[in-house]
Coordinates of C-alpha atoms and ligand atoms in Angstrom, one line a residue:
M10 CA -1.1 -6.1 -42.1
F11 CA -0.1 -7.0 -38.6
Q12 CA 2.3 -4.0 -38.5
L13 CA -0.4 -1.7 -39.7
Y14 CA -2.6 -2.9 -36.9
L15 CA 0.2 -2.2 -34.4
A16 CA 0.8 1.2 -35.8
K17 CA -2.8 2.0 -35.3
M18 CA -2.8 0.8 -31.7
T19 CA 0.3 2.8 -30.5
T20 CA 0.0 6.2 -28.9
E21 CA 3.8 6.8 -29.2
G22 CA 4.6 10.2 -30.4
Q23 CA 1.0 11.4 -30.1
A24 CA -0.8 13.5 -27.6
I25 CA -3.1 11.4 -25.4
T26 CA -6.5 12.6 -24.1
C27 CA -7.3 11.0 -20.8
K28 CA -9.0 11.6 -17.4
A29 CA -7.2 13.6 -14.7
A30 CA -8.3 15.1 -11.4
V31 CA -7.5 18.8 -11.8
A32 CA -7.0 21.1 -8.8
W33 CA -8.2 24.4 -10.3
D34 CA -7.6 26.4 -7.2
R35 CA -6.6 26.2 -3.5
G36 CA -9.4 24.8 -1.3
K37 CA -11.6 23.7 -4.2
L38 CA -12.7 20.1 -4.9
L39 CA -10.8 18.4 -7.6
V40 CA -12.6 18.2 -11.0
I41 CA -12.3 15.2 -13.4
E42 CA -11.4 16.7 -16.8
D43 CA -10.3 15.3 -20.1
V44 CA -6.7 16.6 -20.3
T45 CA -4.2 16.3 -23.0
V46 CA -0.8 14.7 -22.2
A47 CA 1.9 15.6 -24.6
P48 CA 4.5 13.0 -25.7
P49 CA 7.7 12.8 -23.7
K50 CA 10.5 15.1 -24.7
T51 CA 14.2 14.2 -24.6
H52 CA 15.1 12.2 -21.5
E53 CA 11.5 11.9 -20.5
V54 CA 9.1 9.0 -20.1
R55 CA 5.3 8.9 -20.4
L56 CA 3.6 6.4 -18.1
K57 CA 0.1 5.0 -17.7
V58 CA -0.7 5.5 -14.1
I59 CA -2.5 2.4 -12.7
A60 CA -2.8 3.1 -9.0
A61 CA -2.1 6.2 -6.9
S62 CA -2.9 7.5 -3.4
V63 CA -3.6 10.8 -1.7
C64 CA -0.7 11.6 0.7
H65 CA -0.8 14.2 3.4
T66 CA 1.3 16.6 1.2
D67 CA -1.3 16.6 -1.6
S68 CA -4.0 17.4 0.9
E69 CA -1.8 20.1 2.5
Q70 CA -1.1 21.6 -0.9
L71 CA -4.8 21.8 -1.7
Y72 CA -6.2 22.8 1.6
E73 CA -3.2 24.3 3.5
S74 CA -4.5 23.2 6.8
H75 CA -1.6 24.3 8.7
D76 CA 0.1 26.8 6.5
G77 CA 3.3 24.8 6.2
M78 CA 3.5 24.7 2.4
K79 CA 5.1 27.1 0.0
P80 CA 2.6 28.4 -2.6
R81 CA 2.7 26.5 -5.9
P82 CA 0.9 27.5 -9.0
F83 CA -2.7 26.4 -9.9
P84 CA -4.2 24.8 -11.8
M85 CA -2.3 21.6 -11.2
V86 CA -2.6 17.9 -11.2
L87 CA -1.7 16.6 -7.7
G88 CA -0.5 13.2 -6.8
H89 CA 3.0 11.9 -6.2
E90 CA 2.5 8.4 -4.7
A91 CA 1.8 6.0 -7.6
A92 CA 2.8 3.1 -9.7
G93 CA 2.2 2.4 -13.4
V94 CA 3.5 1.1 -16.7
V95 CA 5.7 2.9 -19.3
E96 CA 3.7 3.9 -22.4
S97 CA 6.5 5.5 -24.4
V98 CA 9.9 7.0 -24.0
G99 CA 11.4 10.2 -25.4
P100 CA 14.7 10.6 -27.3
G101 CA 17.8 9.5 -25.4
V102 CA 16.0 7.3 -22.9
T103 CA 17.8 3.9 -22.7
K104 CA 16.8 2.5 -19.3
F105 CA 13.0 2.1 -19.9
R106 CA 10.9 0.4 -22.5
P107 CA 7.1 0.4 -23.1
G108 CA 5.5 -2.1 -20.8
D109 CA 8.0 -1.7 -17.9
K110 CA 6.4 -1.5 -14.5
V111 CA 7.6 1.7 -12.8
I112 CA 7.2 3.9 -9.7
P113 CA 7.5 7.7 -10.4
L114 CA 9.7 9.5 -7.9
F115 CA 9.2 13.0 -6.6
L116 CA 12.9 12.9 -5.5
P117 CA 15.0 12.0 -8.5
Q118 CA 18.4 10.2 -8.6
C119 CA 20.4 11.4 -11.5
D120 CA 23.7 9.7 -10.5
E121 CA 25.6 12.8 -11.8
C122 CA 25.1 15.7 -9.4
E123 CA 27.4 16.2 -6.4
H124 CA 24.7 14.9 -4.0
C125 CA 24.1 11.7 -6.1
Q126 CA 27.8 11.0 -6.1
S127 CA 28.0 11.2 -2.3
P128 CA 26.9 8.2 -0.2
K129 CA 26.0 10.7 2.5
T130 CA 22.7 11.9 1.0
N131 CA 19.8 11.0 -1.2
Q132 CA 19.0 14.6 -2.1
C133 CA 19.5 14.7 -5.8
R134 CA 19.3 18.2 -7.1
R135 CA 18.5 17.5 -10.7
N136 CA 15.5 19.6 -11.9
W137 CA 14.9 20.7 -8.3
G138 CA 13.8 24.2 -9.0
N139 CA 11.5 23.2 -11.8
T140 CA 10.0 20.4 -9.9
Q141 CA 9.1 22.8 -7.0
T142 CA 7.4 25.2 -9.4
G143 CA 5.3 22.5 -11.2
V144 CA 7.2 22.2 -14.5
L145 CA 9.7 19.8 -16.1
A146 CA 13.3 20.5 -17.2
D147 CA 12.3 22.8 -20.2
G148 CA 10.2 25.0 -17.9
T149 CA 6.8 23.7 -19.2
S150 CA 4.4 21.0 -18.1
R151 CA 3.3 18.1 -20.4
I152 CA -0.4 18.3 -19.2
S153 CA -2.9 20.8 -20.6
F154 CA -6.6 21.4 -20.7
K155 CA -8.0 23.1 -23.9
G156 CA -4.6 24.6 -24.5
Q157 CA -4.1 25.9 -20.9
Q158 CA -1.0 24.5 -19.1
I159 CA -1.8 22.5 -16.0
F160 CA 1.2 22.4 -13.6
Q161 CA 2.7 19.1 -12.4
F162 CA 2.9 18.7 -8.7
L163 CA 6.4 17.8 -7.5
G164 CA 7.2 16.9 -11.2
V165 CA 4.9 13.9 -11.0
S166 CA 1.1 14.5 -11.2
A167 CA -0.1 11.0 -10.5
F168 CA -3.8 11.9 -10.5
S169 CA -3.8 11.8 -14.3
Q170 CA -4.3 8.5 -16.2
Y171 CA -1.1 9.4 -18.1
T172 CA 1.7 11.6 -17.1
V173 CA 5.3 12.5 -18.2
V174 CA 8.3 12.5 -15.9
P175 CA 12.0 12.9 -16.4
E176 CA 13.8 9.5 -16.7
T177 CA 15.7 10.3 -13.6
S178 CA 12.4 10.6 -11.6
L179 CA 11.3 7.0 -12.4
T180 CA 12.4 3.6 -11.3
K181 CA 11.8 0.2 -12.9
I182 CA 10.4 -2.5 -10.6
R183 CA 10.0 -6.3 -11.0
S184 CA 7.4 -7.4 -13.4
D185 CA 5.5 -9.5 -10.8
A186 CA 5.0 -6.6 -8.4
P187 CA 1.3 -5.7 -7.8
L188 CA 1.0 -2.1 -8.7
H189 CA -2.1 -1.6 -6.5
K190 CA 0.1 -2.3 -3.5
V191 CA 3.7 -1.1 -4.3
F192 CA 2.5 2.4 -5.2
L193 CA 2.8 3.0 -1.5
L194 CA 6.6 2.9 -1.8
G195 CA 6.5 6.2 -3.9
C196 CA 6.3 8.3 -0.7
G197 CA 4.7 7.7 2.7
V198 CA 5.8 4.2 3.6
S199 CA 9.4 4.6 2.3
T200 CA 9.6 7.9 4.1
G201 CA 8.6 6.6 7.5
Y202 CA 10.5 3.3 7.2
G203 CA 13.7 5.0 6.0
A204 CA 13.5 7.6 8.7
V205 CA 14.0 4.7 11.2
I206 CA 16.3 2.5 9.2
N207 CA 18.5 5.2 7.6
A208 CA 18.2 8.5 9.4
A209 CA 17.8 7.2 13.0
A210 CA 19.6 3.9 12.4
V211 CA 17.6 2.5 15.3
D212 CA 19.5 -0.4 16.9
A213 CA 18.3 -3.6 18.5
N214 CA 17.0 -3.4 22.0
S215 CA 16.4 0.3 21.9
V216 CA 13.4 2.3 23.2
C217 CA 11.6 4.3 20.5
A218 CA 8.7 6.8 20.2
V219 CA 6.8 7.5 17.0
F220 CA 4.7 10.7 16.9
G221 CA 1.8 10.6 14.4
L222 CA 0.3 7.3 13.1
G223 CA -0.6 8.0 9.5
A224 CA 1.1 6.0 6.8
V225 CA 4.4 7.7 7.6
G226 CA 4.2 7.0 11.3
L227 CA 3.0 3.4 10.9
A228 CA 5.9 2.7 8.6
A229 CA 8.2 4.2 11.2
V230 CA 6.7 1.8 13.8
M231 CA 7.3 -1.0 11.3
G232 CA 10.9 0.1 10.9
C233 CA 11.4 0.1 14.7
Q234 CA 10.1 -3.4 14.9
A235 CA 12.3 -4.5 12.0
A236 CA 15.3 -3.0 13.7
G237 CA 14.6 -5.0 16.8
A238 CA 13.5 -2.2 19.2
R239 CA 12.5 -3.4 22.6
R240 CA 9.8 -0.9 23.2
I241 CA 7.9 1.2 20.6
I242 CA 5.7 4.0 22.0
A243 CA 3.1 5.2 19.5
V244 CA 1.7 8.7 20.0
D245 CA -1.4 10.1 18.3
I246 CA -4.3 12.4 19.2
N247 CA -6.6 10.0 17.3
P248 CA -7.0 6.8 19.4
A249 CA -8.6 5.1 16.4
K250 CA -5.0 4.7 15.1
F251 CA -3.8 2.6 18.0
E252 CA -5.2 -0.8 16.8
K253 CA -3.2 -0.5 13.5
A254 CA -0.1 0.7 15.4
R255 CA -0.2 -2.4 17.6
E256 CA -0.5 -4.5 14.5
F257 CA 2.7 -2.9 13.2
G258 CA 4.5 -3.5 16.4
A259 CA 3.8 -0.7 18.9
T260 CA 4.1 -1.9 22.5
D261 CA 2.5 1.2 24.1
C262 CA 0.0 3.7 22.6
V263 CA -0.4 7.2 24.1
N264 CA -2.9 9.9 23.4
P265 CA -1.5 13.3 24.4
R266 CA -5.1 14.5 25.0
D267 CA -5.4 12.0 27.9
H268 CA -2.7 13.8 29.9
R269 CA -2.5 17.1 31.5
E270 CA 1.3 17.4 31.3
P271 CA 3.0 17.9 27.9
I272 CA 3.5 14.6 26.0
Q273 CA 7.3 14.7 26.3
E274 CA 7.0 14.6 30.1
V275 CA 4.6 11.6 29.8
V276 CA 7.1 9.8 27.6
V277 CA 10.1 10.6 29.8
K278 CA 8.1 9.3 32.9
M279 CA 7.1 6.1 31.1
T280 CA 10.7 5.3 30.1
G281 CA 12.6 6.6 33.2
S282 CA 15.0 8.7 31.2
G283 CA 13.5 9.3 27.7
V284 CA 13.6 7.3 24.5
D285 CA 16.7 6.4 22.6
F286 CA 15.0 7.4 19.3
A287 CA 12.0 9.6 18.5
V288 CA 10.5 10.1 15.1
E289 CA 8.1 12.9 14.2
C290 CA 5.6 11.9 11.5
V291 CA 3.0 14.7 11.9
G292 CA 4.6 17.8 10.3
S293 CA 3.8 20.0 13.3
P294 CA 6.6 22.2 14.8
V295 CA 5.0 21.8 18.3
V296 CA 5.1 18.0 18.0
M297 CA 8.7 18.2 16.7
T298 CA 9.8 19.9 19.9
S299 CA 7.9 17.3 21.9
A300 CA 9.7 14.5 20.0
L301 CA 13.1 16.1 20.6
E302 CA 12.3 16.6 24.3
S303 CA 11.1 13.0 24.6
T304 CA 14.6 11.6 23.8
R305 CA 17.1 10.9 26.6
D306 CA 20.2 12.9 27.2
A307 CA 23.7 11.6 26.2
W308 CA 22.6 9.8 23.0
G309 CA 18.9 10.4 22.2
V310 CA 18.2 10.9 18.5
C311 CA 15.2 12.8 17.1
V312 CA 14.4 12.5 13.4
I313 CA 11.9 14.7 11.7
A314 CA 10.0 13.0 8.9
G315 CA 6.8 15.2 9.0
W316 CA 6.8 17.9 6.4
T317 CA 6.6 21.6 6.8
E318 CA 8.4 24.1 4.5
T319 CA 7.8 27.4 6.0
E320 CA 7.5 27.0 9.8
A321 CA 10.2 26.9 12.5
M322 CA 10.5 24.6 15.5
S323 CA 11.7 25.6 18.9
V324 CA 14.8 24.0 20.3
K325 CA 16.2 24.4 23.8
V326 CA 19.9 24.5 23.1
E327 CA 20.6 22.7 26.3
K328 CA 18.9 19.6 24.9
L329 CA 21.5 19.5 22.2
L330 CA 24.4 20.4 24.5
M331 CA 23.5 17.4 26.6
G332 CA 24.2 15.0 23.7
R333 CA 21.0 14.7 21.8
T334 CA 21.0 14.7 18.0
L335 CA 18.3 16.4 16.0
T336 CA 18.0 15.6 12.3
G337 CA 15.5 15.3 9.4
T338 CA 15.0 13.1 6.5
Y339 CA 13.6 13.5 3.0
F340 CA 12.1 10.4 1.4
G341 CA 13.6 8.4 4.3
G342 CA 17.1 8.8 3.1
W343 CA 16.6 6.3 0.3
K344 CA 18.5 6.9 -3.0
S345 CA 15.3 6.7 -4.9
V346 CA 16.1 5.0 -8.2
R347 CA 18.4 2.5 -6.5
D348 CA 16.5 1.7 -3.3
V349 CA 12.7 1.7 -4.2
P350 CA 13.1 -1.6 -6.3
R351 CA 14.9 -3.1 -3.3
L352 CA 11.9 -2.1 -1.0
V353 CA 9.6 -3.8 -3.6
D354 CA 11.7 -6.9 -3.2
D355 CA 11.4 -6.7 0.6
Y356 CA 7.6 -6.5 0.2
M357 CA 7.5 -9.4 -2.3
D358 CA 9.7 -11.5 0.1
G359 CA 7.5 -10.7 3.1
R360 CA 9.9 -8.5 5.0
L361 CA 7.8 -5.4 4.6
K362 CA 4.1 -4.9 5.1
L363 CA 2.1 -2.8 2.5
D364 CA -1.4 -4.3 2.4
E365 CA -2.1 -3.3 5.9
F366 CA -1.7 0.4 5.0
I367 CA -4.6 0.3 2.5
T368 CA -7.9 1.0 4.2
Q369 CA -10.0 2.0 1.2
S370 CA -10.2 1.6 -2.6
L371 CA -11.9 4.2 -4.8
P372 CA -12.2 4.9 -8.5
L373 CA -10.6 8.1 -9.8
D374 CA -13.9 9.9 -10.1
R375 CA -14.4 9.6 -6.3
I376 CA -10.9 11.0 -5.4
N377 CA -12.3 13.9 -3.4
Q378 CA -13.6 11.3 -0.9
A379 CA -10.1 10.0 -0.5
F380 CA -9.0 13.5 0.5
D381 CA -11.9 13.7 3.0
T382 CA -11.1 10.4 4.7
L383 CA -7.4 11.2 5.0
R384 CA -8.2 14.6 6.5
S385 CA -10.7 13.2 8.9
G386 CA -8.3 10.4 10.0
E387 CA -10.7 7.7 8.9
S388 CA -8.2 6.3 6.3
I389 CA -4.5 5.5 6.3
R390 CA -4.2 5.2 2.6
T391 CA -6.9 4.9 -0.1
V392 CA -5.8 3.3 -3.3
I393 CA -7.1 5.3 -6.2
R394 CA -8.0 3.0 -9.1
M395 CA -7.0 5.1 -12.1
W396 CA -8.9 3.1 -14.7
P397 CA -12.5 1.7 -14.7
D398 CA -12.7 -1.8 -13.2
D399 CA -13.6 -3.2 -16.6
G400 CA -10.6 -1.5 -18.1
G401 CA -9.0 -4.7 -19.5
S402 CA -5.5 -5.2 -18.1
T403 CA -5.7 -2.9 -15.1
N404 CA -7.4 -5.0 -12.5
E405 CA -6.4 -5.0 -8.8
S406 CA -3.9 -7.8 -9.2
D407 CA -1.6 -5.8 -11.5
Ligands
APR501 N1 0.2 14.7 18.2 C1 0.2 13.4 17.8 N2 -0.3 13.0 16.6 C2 -0.9 14.0 15.8 C3 -1.0 15.3 16.2 C4 -0.4 15.7 17.5 N3 -0.4 16.9 18.0 N4 -1.7 16.0 15.3 C5 -2.0 15.1 14.3 N5 -1.5 13.9 14.6 C6 -1.7 12.7 13.9 C7 -3.0 12.5 13.1 O1 -4.1 12.1 14.0 C8 -2.6 11.5 12.1 O2 -2.9 10.2 12.6 O3 -0.7 12.6 12.9 C9 -1.1 11.7 11.9 C10 -0.8 12.2 10.5 O4 -1.1 11.3 9.6 P1 -1.6 11.6 8.1 O5 -2.4 12.8 8.1 O6 -2.2 10.3 7.6 O7 -0.2 11.9 7.3 P2 0.9 11.0 6.7 O8 0.6 10.8 5.2 O9 1.3 9.9 7.5 O10 2.1 12.1 6.7 C11 2.6 12.6 7.9 O11 4.8 13.1 7.1 O12 5.9 13.1 5.1 C12 5.1 13.8 5.9 O13 3.9 15.3 4.5 C13 3.8 14.3 5.4 O14 3.8 15.9 7.1 C14 3.2 14.7 6.7 C15 3.6 13.6 7.7
ZN502 ZN1 21.4 13.8 -8.7

């Protein structure tokens, strides 16, 4: 009798109909639809998404505000910064079980490819091509609407109440982690923090500059403080970001629009010879050049964390000849499956801020508002509550 009851309750092996915010076309508002999410195939996992957020890259993909993104096929379900719970696993999956708390990863870690086996990089190449074109390993998506395939953004598609990801694009986190907070570690915060900790390897007593103070930039400021930087110069054209930046450890806040000369000249003047480390967290080639030229000669390091796929930045070769290093980072250099649970531990132990990034909380059916407030600069991160507030086990403390 009890088994019969359980059998009725389980969705394992069956298609699930649930709500998703579908991006039907570029530049159009997302529409909440009842989509069908197929069961996971071999080495795939289906998860119930509990909390997600709109990241700059989702907004860029939808609105292409500065033409920096490669075209990807519509219709699609956006979203790649999220946390949830495993609903069911496909054949061959041994590392996950229904009920596990998880964070989906737009950058996988397969532990088998040449890159995964090297300590020098986090850039796993498993399923790379498929992920970039909106499908999983077999060339199809698991999400559909009335029989029409809906593509999966970066192989994740977090703006659906259920989604399916490869087991290598998922990491299990501790069971006491609050999903409505740790979802932030799926992209922006990990990227900015890792840009400083891993890519720049900022050392104690150094002088740093962070360009752009969205979630990525604020996380970079937090990283500089954690690394013991003596001075942290926070740069943004929106002065409303400065209060938060100070809360995260910025010692100086500069608005390029308050100065006639280029911002790099302002930073060099402020510091005497330029900063030891500069981190670009905007995704603008012009700002990237400014960041590089803000660093000092002999040992200055400039890390690009902002995203652009199609544009080029301008580099005066002399800047490099004089001893500066220019580099970039993808997902902050973290080996995703291994390191995200460690970052969750850091948050749980009070070594990493997350709550301070969340400026708004909205239900899934108001997701377009989260895009608006990110684009206008009013919000840092909005937590999208994927389930109605009275949805049983999915309250904000999960
Ligand atoms: N100079 C300084 N700051 C700028 C400039 C500029 N010319 N132009 C924009 N900014 C600021 C914005 O005012 C905003 O505060 O950059 C910040 C960008 O923040 P968000 O839009 O919230 O973006 P975020 O999610 O932090 O991502 C930043 O990193 O990983 C990438 O794809 C991501 O390219 C994006 C970048
Ligand atoms: Zn790999």
